[in-house]
Short mmCIF file of C-alpha atoms in Angstrom, two decimals:
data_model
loop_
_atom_site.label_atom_id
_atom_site.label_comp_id
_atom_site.label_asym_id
_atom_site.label_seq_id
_atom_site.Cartn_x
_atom_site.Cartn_y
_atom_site.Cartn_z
CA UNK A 1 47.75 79.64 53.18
CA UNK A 2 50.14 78.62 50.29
CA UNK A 3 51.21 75.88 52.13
CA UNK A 4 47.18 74.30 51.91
CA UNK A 5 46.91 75.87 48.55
CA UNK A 6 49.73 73.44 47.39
CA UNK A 7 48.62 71.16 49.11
CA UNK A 8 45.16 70.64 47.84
CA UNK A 9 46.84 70.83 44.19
CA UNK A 10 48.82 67.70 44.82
CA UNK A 11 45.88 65.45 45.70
CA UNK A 12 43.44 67.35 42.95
CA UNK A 13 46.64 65.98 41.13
CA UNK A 14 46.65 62.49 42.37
CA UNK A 15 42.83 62.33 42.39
CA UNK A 16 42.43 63.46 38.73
CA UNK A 17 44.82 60.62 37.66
CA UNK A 18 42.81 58.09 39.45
CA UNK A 19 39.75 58.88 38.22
CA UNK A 20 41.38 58.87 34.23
CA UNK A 21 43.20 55.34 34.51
CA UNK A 22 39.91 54.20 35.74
CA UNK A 23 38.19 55.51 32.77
CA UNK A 24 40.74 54.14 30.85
CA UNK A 25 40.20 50.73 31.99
CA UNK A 26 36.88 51.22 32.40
CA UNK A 27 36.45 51.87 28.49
CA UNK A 28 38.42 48.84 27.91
CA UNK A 29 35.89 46.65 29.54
CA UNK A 30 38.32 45.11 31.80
CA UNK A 31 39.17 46.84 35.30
CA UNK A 32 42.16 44.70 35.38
CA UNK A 33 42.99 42.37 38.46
CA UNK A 34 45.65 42.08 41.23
CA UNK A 35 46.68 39.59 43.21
CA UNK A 36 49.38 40.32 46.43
CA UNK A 37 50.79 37.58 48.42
CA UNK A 38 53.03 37.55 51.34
CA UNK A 39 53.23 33.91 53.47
CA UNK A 40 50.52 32.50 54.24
CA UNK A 41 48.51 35.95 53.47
CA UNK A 42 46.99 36.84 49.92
CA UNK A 43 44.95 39.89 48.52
CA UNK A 44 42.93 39.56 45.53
CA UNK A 45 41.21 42.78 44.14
CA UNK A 46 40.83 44.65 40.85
CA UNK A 47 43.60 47.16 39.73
CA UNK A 48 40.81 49.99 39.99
CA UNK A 49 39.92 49.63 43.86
CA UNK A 50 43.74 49.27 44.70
CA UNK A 51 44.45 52.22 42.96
CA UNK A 52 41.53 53.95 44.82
CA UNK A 53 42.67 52.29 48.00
CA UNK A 54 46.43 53.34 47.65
CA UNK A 55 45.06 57.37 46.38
CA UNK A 56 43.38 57.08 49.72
CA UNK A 57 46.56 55.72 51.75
CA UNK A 58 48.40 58.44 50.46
CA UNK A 59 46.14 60.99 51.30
CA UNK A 60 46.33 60.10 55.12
CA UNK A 61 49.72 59.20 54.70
CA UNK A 62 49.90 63.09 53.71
CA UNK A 63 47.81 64.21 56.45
CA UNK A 64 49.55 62.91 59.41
CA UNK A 65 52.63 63.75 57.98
CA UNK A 66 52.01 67.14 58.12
CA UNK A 67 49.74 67.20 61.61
CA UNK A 68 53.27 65.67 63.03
CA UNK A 69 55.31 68.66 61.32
CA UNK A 70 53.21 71.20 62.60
CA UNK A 71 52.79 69.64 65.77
CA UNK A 72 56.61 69.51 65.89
CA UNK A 73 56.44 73.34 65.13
CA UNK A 74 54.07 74.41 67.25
CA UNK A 75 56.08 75.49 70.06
CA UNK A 76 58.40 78.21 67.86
CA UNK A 77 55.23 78.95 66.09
CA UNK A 78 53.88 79.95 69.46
CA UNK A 79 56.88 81.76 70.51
CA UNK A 80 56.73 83.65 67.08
CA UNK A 81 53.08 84.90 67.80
CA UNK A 82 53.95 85.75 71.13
CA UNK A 83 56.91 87.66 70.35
CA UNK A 84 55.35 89.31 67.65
CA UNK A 85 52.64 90.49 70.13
CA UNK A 86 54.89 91.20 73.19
CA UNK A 87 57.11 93.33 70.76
CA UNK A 88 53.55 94.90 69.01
CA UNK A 89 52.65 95.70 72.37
CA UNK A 90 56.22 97.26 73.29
CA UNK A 91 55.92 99.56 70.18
CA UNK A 92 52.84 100.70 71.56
CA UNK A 93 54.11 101.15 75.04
CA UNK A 94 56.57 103.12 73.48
CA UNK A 95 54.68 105.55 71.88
CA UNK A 96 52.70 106.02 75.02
CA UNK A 97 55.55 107.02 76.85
CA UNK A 98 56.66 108.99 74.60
CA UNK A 99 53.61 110.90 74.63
CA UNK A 100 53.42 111.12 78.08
CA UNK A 101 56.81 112.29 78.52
CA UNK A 102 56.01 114.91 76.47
CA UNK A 103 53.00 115.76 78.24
CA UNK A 104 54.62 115.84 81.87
CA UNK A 105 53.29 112.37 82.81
CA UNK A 106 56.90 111.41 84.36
CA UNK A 107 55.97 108.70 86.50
CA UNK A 108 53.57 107.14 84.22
CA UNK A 109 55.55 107.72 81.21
CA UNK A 110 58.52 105.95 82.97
CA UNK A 111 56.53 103.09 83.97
CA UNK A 112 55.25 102.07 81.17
CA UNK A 113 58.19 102.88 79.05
CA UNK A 114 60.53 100.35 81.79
CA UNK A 115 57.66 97.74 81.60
CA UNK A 116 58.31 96.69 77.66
CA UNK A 117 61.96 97.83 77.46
CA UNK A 118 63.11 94.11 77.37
CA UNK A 119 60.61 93.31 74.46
CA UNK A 120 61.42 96.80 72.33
CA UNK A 121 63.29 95.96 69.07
CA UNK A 122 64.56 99.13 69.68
CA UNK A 123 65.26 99.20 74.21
CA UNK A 124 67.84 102.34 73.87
CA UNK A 125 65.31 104.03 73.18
CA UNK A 126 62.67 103.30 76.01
CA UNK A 127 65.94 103.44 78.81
CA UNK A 128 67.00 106.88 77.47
CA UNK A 129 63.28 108.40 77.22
CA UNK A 130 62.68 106.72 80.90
CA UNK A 131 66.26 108.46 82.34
CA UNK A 132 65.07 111.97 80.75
CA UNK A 133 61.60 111.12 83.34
CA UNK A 134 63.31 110.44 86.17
CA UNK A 135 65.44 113.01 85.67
CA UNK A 136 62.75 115.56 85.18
CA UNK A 137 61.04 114.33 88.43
CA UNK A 138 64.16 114.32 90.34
CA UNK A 139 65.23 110.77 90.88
CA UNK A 140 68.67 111.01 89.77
CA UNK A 141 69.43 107.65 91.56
CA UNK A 142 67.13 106.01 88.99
CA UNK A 143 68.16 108.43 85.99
CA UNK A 144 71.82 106.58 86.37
CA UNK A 145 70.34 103.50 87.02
CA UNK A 146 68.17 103.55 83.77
CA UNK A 147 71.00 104.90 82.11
CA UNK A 148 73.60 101.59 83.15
CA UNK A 149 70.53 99.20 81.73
CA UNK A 150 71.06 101.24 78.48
CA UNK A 151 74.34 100.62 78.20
CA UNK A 152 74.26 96.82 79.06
CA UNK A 153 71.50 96.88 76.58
CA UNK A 154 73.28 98.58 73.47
CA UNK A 155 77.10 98.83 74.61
CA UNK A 156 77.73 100.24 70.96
CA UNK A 157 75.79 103.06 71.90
CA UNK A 158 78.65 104.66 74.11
CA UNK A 159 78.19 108.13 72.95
CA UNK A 160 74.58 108.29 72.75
CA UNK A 161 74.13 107.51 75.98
CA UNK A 162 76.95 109.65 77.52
CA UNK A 163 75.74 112.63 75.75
CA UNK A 164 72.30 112.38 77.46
CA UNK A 165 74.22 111.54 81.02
CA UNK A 166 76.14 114.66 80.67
CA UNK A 167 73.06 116.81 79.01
CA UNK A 168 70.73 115.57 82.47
CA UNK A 169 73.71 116.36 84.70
CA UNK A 170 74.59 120.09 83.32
CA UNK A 171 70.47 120.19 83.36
CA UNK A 172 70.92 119.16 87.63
CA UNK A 173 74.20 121.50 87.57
CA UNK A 174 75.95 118.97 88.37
CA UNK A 175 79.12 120.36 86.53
CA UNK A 176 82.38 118.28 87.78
CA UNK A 177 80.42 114.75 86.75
CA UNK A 178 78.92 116.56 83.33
CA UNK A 179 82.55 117.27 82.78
CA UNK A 180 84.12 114.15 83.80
CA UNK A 181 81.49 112.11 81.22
CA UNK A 182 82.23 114.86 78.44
CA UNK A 183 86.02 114.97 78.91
CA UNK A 184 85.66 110.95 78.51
CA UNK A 185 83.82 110.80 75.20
CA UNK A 186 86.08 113.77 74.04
CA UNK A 187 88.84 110.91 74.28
CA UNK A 188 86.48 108.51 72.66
CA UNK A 189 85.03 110.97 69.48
CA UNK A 190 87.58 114.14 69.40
CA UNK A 191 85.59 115.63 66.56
CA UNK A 192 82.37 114.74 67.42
CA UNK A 193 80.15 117.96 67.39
CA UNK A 194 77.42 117.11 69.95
CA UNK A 195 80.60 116.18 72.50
CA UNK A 196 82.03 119.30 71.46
CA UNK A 197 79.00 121.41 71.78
CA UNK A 198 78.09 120.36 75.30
CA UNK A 199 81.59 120.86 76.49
CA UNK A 200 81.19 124.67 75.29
CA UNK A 201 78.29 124.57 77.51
CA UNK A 202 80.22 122.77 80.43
CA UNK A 203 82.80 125.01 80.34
CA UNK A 204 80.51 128.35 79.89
CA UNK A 205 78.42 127.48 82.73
CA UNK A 206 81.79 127.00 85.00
CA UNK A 207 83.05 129.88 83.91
CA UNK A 208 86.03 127.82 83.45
CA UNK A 209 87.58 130.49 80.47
CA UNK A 210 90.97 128.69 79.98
CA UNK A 211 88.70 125.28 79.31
CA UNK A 212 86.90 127.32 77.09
CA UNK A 213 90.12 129.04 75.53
CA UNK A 214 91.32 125.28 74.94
CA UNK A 215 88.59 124.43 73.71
CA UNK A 216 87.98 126.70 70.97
CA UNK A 217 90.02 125.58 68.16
CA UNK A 218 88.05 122.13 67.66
CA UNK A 219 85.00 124.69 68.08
CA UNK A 220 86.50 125.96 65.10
CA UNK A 221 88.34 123.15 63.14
CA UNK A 222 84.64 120.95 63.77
CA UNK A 223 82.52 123.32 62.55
CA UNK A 224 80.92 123.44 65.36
CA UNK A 225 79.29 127.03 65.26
CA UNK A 226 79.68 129.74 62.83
CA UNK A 227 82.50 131.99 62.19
CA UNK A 228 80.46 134.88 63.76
CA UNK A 229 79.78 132.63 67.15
CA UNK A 230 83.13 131.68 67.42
CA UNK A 231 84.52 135.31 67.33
CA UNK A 232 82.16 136.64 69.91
CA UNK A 233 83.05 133.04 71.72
CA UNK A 234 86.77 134.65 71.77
CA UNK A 235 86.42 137.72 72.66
CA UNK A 236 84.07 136.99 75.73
CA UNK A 237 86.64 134.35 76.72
CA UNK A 238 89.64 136.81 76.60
CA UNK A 239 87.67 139.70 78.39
CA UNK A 240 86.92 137.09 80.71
CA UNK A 241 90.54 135.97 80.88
CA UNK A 242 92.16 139.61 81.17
CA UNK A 243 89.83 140.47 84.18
CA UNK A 244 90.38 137.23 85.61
CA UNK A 245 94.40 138.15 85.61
CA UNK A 246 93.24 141.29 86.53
CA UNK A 247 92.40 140.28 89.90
CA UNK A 248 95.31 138.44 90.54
CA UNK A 249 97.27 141.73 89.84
CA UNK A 250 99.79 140.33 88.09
CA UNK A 251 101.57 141.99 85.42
CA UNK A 252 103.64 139.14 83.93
CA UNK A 253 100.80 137.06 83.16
CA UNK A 254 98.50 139.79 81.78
CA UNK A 255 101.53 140.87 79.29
CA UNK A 256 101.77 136.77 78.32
CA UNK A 257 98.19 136.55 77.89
CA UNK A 258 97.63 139.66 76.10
CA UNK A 259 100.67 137.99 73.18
CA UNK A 260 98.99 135.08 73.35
CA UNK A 261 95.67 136.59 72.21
CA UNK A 262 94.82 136.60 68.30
CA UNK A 263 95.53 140.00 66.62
CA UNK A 264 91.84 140.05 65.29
CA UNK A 265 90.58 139.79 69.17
CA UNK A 266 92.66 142.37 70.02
CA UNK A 267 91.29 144.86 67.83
CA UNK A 268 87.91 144.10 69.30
CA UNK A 269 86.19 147.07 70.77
CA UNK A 270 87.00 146.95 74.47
CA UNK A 271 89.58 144.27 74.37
CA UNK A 272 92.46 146.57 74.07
CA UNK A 273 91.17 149.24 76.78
CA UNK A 274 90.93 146.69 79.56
CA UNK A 275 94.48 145.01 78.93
CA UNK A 276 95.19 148.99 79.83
CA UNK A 277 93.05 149.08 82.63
CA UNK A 278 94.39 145.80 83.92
CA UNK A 279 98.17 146.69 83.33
CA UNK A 280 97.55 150.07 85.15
CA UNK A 281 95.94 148.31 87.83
CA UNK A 282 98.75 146.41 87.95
CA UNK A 283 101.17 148.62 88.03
CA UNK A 284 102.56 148.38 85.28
CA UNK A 285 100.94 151.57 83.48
CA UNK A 286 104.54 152.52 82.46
CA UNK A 287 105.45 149.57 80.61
CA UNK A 288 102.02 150.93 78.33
CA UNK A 289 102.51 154.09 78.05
CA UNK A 290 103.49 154.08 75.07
CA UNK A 291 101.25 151.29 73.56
CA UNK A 292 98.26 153.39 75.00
CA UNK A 293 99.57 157.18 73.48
CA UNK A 294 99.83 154.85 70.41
CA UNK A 295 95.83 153.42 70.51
CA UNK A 296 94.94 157.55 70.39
CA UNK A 297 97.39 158.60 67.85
CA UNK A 298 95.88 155.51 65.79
CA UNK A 299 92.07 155.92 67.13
CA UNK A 300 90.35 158.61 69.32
CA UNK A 301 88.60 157.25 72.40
CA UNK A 302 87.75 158.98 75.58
CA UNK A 303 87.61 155.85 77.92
CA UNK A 304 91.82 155.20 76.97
CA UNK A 305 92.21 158.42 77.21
CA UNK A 306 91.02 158.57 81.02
CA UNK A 307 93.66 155.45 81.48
CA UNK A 308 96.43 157.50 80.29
CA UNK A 309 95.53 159.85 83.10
CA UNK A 310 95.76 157.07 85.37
CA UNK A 311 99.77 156.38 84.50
CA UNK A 312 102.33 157.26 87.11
CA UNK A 313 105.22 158.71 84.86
CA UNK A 314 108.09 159.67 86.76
CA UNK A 315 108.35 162.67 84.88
CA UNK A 316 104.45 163.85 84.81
CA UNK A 317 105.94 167.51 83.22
CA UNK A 318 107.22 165.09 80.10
CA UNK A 319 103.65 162.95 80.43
CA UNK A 320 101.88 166.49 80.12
CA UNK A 321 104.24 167.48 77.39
CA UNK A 322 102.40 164.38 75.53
CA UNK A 323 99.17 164.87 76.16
CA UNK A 324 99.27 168.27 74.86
CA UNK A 325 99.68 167.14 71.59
CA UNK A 326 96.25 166.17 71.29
CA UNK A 327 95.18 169.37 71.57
CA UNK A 328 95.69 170.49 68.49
CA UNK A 329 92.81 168.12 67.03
CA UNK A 330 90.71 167.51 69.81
CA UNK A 331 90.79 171.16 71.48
CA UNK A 332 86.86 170.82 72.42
CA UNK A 333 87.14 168.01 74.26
CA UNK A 334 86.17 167.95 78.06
CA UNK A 335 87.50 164.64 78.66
CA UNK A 336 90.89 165.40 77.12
CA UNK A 337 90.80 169.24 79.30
CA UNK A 338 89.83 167.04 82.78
CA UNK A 339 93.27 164.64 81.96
CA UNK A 340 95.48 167.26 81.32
CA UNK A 341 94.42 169.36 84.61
CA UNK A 342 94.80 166.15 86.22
CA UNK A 343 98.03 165.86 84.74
CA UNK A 344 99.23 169.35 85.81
CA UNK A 345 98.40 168.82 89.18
CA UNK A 346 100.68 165.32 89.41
CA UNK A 347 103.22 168.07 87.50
CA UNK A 348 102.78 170.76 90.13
CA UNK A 349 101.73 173.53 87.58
CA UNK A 350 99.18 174.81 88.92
CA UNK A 351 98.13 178.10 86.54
CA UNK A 352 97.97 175.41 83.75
CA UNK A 353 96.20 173.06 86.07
CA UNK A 354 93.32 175.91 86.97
CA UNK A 355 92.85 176.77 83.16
CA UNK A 356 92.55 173.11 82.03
CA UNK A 357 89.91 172.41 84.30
CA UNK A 358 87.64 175.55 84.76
CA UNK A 359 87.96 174.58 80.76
CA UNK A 360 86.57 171.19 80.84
CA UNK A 361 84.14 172.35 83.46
CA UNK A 362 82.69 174.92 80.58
CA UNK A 363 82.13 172.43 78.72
CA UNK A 364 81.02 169.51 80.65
CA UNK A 365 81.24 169.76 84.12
CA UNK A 366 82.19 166.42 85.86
CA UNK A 367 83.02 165.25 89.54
CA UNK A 368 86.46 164.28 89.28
CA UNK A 369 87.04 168.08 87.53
CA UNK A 370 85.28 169.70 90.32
CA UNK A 371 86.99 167.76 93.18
CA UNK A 372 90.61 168.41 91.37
CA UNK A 373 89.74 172.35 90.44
CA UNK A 374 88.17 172.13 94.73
CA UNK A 375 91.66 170.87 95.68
CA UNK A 376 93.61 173.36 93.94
CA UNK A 377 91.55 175.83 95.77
CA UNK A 378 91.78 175.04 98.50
CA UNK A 379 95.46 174.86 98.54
CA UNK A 380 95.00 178.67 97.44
CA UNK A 381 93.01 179.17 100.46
CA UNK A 382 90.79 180.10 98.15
CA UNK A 383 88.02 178.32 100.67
CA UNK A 384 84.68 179.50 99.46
CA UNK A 385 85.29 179.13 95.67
CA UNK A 386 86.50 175.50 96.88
CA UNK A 387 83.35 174.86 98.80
CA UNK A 388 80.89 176.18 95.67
CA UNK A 389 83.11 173.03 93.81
CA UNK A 390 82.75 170.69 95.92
CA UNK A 391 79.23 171.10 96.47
CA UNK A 392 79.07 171.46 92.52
CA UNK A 393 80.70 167.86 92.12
CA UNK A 394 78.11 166.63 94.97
CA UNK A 395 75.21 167.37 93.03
CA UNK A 396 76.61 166.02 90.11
CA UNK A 397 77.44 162.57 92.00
CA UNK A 398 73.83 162.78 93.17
CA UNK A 399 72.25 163.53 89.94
CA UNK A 400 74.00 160.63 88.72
CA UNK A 401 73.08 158.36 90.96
CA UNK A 402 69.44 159.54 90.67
CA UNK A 403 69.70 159.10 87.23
CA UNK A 404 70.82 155.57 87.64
CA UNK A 405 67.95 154.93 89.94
CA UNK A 406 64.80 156.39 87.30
CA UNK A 407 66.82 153.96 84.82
CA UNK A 408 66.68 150.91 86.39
CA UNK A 409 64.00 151.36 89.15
CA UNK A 410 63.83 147.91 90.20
CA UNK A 411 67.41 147.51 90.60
CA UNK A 412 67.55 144.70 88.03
CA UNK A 413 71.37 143.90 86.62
CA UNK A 414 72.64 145.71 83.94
CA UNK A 415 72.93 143.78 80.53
CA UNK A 416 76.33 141.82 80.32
CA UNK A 417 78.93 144.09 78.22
CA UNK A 418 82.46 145.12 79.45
CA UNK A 419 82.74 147.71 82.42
CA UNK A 420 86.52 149.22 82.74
CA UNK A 421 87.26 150.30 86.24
CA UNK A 422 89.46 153.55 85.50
CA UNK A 423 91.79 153.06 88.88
CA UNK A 424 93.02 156.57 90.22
#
């Protein structure tokens, strides 16, 4: 349009000028006269009808000028329109499929998004939304193939598209590839907090802890989650970790990773009461004894207590000896009663045994005090007053177990926390 626009001012231009010298002359009263001659060949007109004739030369001159240019441009200006529709109509193709990704259409979305991807100004985008499709209607042979046109399309977008590999294959649980594609752009971005973020999830979903332990510090460093996430991140990893060792039984490794664990985790509630447990399990309760007669001199708590019960001194008169220390503050306490009988009867005093337990009995009867007071008993052959405890520390057992039951009716799992087995 500003092309004609100029174009009609020229010959208004040229046209104007005519039309004044012929004015001009024609106010003279004398239109003037030419005369041309070439050979044998001569042109005789006035100077105002070769000026008209040469305005008019121009103008076609002018004309097919131009109707050569733009015939010379036609073909790019075709290509331009059609691009500019093909990629108009990929825009809209793309919002389709996005929509009917979102809605659940998978097939249809993936169709149509596949369909324009080589016309989208933007084709990352239509591969990526079309692997997330396939994915979500189970083609995973076409999810990876969708995701390789991606990458020939935009190489540059390395870590774009290997976050959404890895995010469709933990989705499929397929954990050793998700891994494999994480652990690579790890290499590529280090610090990147998407990377770092999925490998958490990787790793969690594995239940590979040491990954996890690893992994932690760039949780941290990045800024990946909050202080608060990253602390409950650490403790569940250790717990993990210590009952992981604690399988294995093996009381070298337990003692390394229990130094290796930060002092703030270790004062976590429950962290320090299953390195106990584990150790004891272990057998190595005597190595801490004293670390665990330390925890209740520092803080009260019945669960360590029942582990120090569980320790096979050699001297269990001199382990008794301890433990009846803690009477003088915590003389009420059933718990503490129960561990000392117990402790009485690995220290063969028996009188001391039978008070500590008809004691904690009083004052909360328990199964493991009525099977130890039935024991002692019975090597009184004192058979019926055994009998009554036993059968006293059956219905408890089955009162508990009842109790358990009205709880959790359905049987449904117990919400994720620590559970210390207290080994005998």
């Amino acid at each position: 349009m500003r092309r004609l626009a100029i174009a009609a001012a020229i010959l208004a231009l040229v046209a104007g000028a005519a039309y004044y010298v012929y004015r001009h002359f024609l106010a003279q009263g004398d239109p003037g006269y030419v005369i041309i001659g070439y050979g044998p060949w001569t042109l005789e007109s006035s100077l105002v009808i070769l000026a008209g004739a040469l305005t008019l030369a121009f103008i076609l001159f002018y004309a097919i000028i131009r109707l050569v240019i733009h015939a010379l441009r036609l073909p790019r200006i075709l290509r331009q329109r059609g691009g500019r529709r093909r990629s108009r109509q990929s825009q809209e193709a793309l919002i389709t499929g996005l929509i009917e990704s979102a809605e659940g259409n998978w097939e249809k979305a993936e169709k149509t998004l596949i369909r324009h991807a080589a016309d989208s100004g933007v084709p990352l985008i239509n591969y990526l939304t079309a692997a997330r499709a396939a994915h979500s209607r189970g083609a995973a042979e076409q999810r990876d193939e969708y995701l390789k046109l991606a990458h020939e399309a935009m190489p540059e977008a390395e870590i774009a598209i290997g976050l959404t590999r890895a995010e469709l294959q933990l989705s499929d649980k397929q954990f050793d590839q998700a891994l494999e594609s994480l652990s690579q752009l790890n290499r590529i971005a280090p610090t990147h907090a998407a990377v770092l973020r999925l490998l958490h999830q990787a790793y969690a979903q594995m239940e590979d802890w040491e990954g996890l332990r690893n992994l932690i510090p760039s949780l941290h460093t990045n800024k990946v989650m909050m202080e608060a996430e990253i602390k409950l991140l650490e403790t569940e990893t250790y717990s993990a970790l210590l009952k992981q060792h604690a399988e294995a039984r093996d009381a070298a490794r337990l003692k390394k990773l229990w130094e290796n664990i930060p002092a703030h985790i270790r004062k976590a509630p429950g962290i320090e009461t299953l390195y106990f447990a584990a150790m004891i399990d272990a057998g190595a309760g005597l190595e801490i004894e004293p670390a665990v007669r330390a925890s209740l001199d520092r803080e009260w708590n019945q669960t360590v207590l029942v582990l120090y019960g569980c320790i096979q001194a050699p001297d269990a008169g001199q382990q008794l000896a301890q433990a009846e220390k803690w009477l003088v503050r915590h003389g009420n306490d059933a718990v503490l009663l129960r561990v000392l009988g117990k402790l009485a009867v690995r220290a063969r005093q028996i009188e001391p045994a039978l008070r500590y337990l008809d004691q904690s009995l009083e004052l909360e009867p328990s199964v493991e005090a009525c099977q130890l007071m039935g024991d002692l008993l019975l090597e009184q052959n004192e058979t019926a007053a055994a009998c009554a405890c036993f059968r006293r520390g059956l219905l408890l057992a089955s009162n508990e177990v009842i109790a358990q039951i009205d709880q959790n009716p359905r049987g449904e799992s117990e919400p994720a926390g620590l559970e210390t087995e207290t080994p005998d």
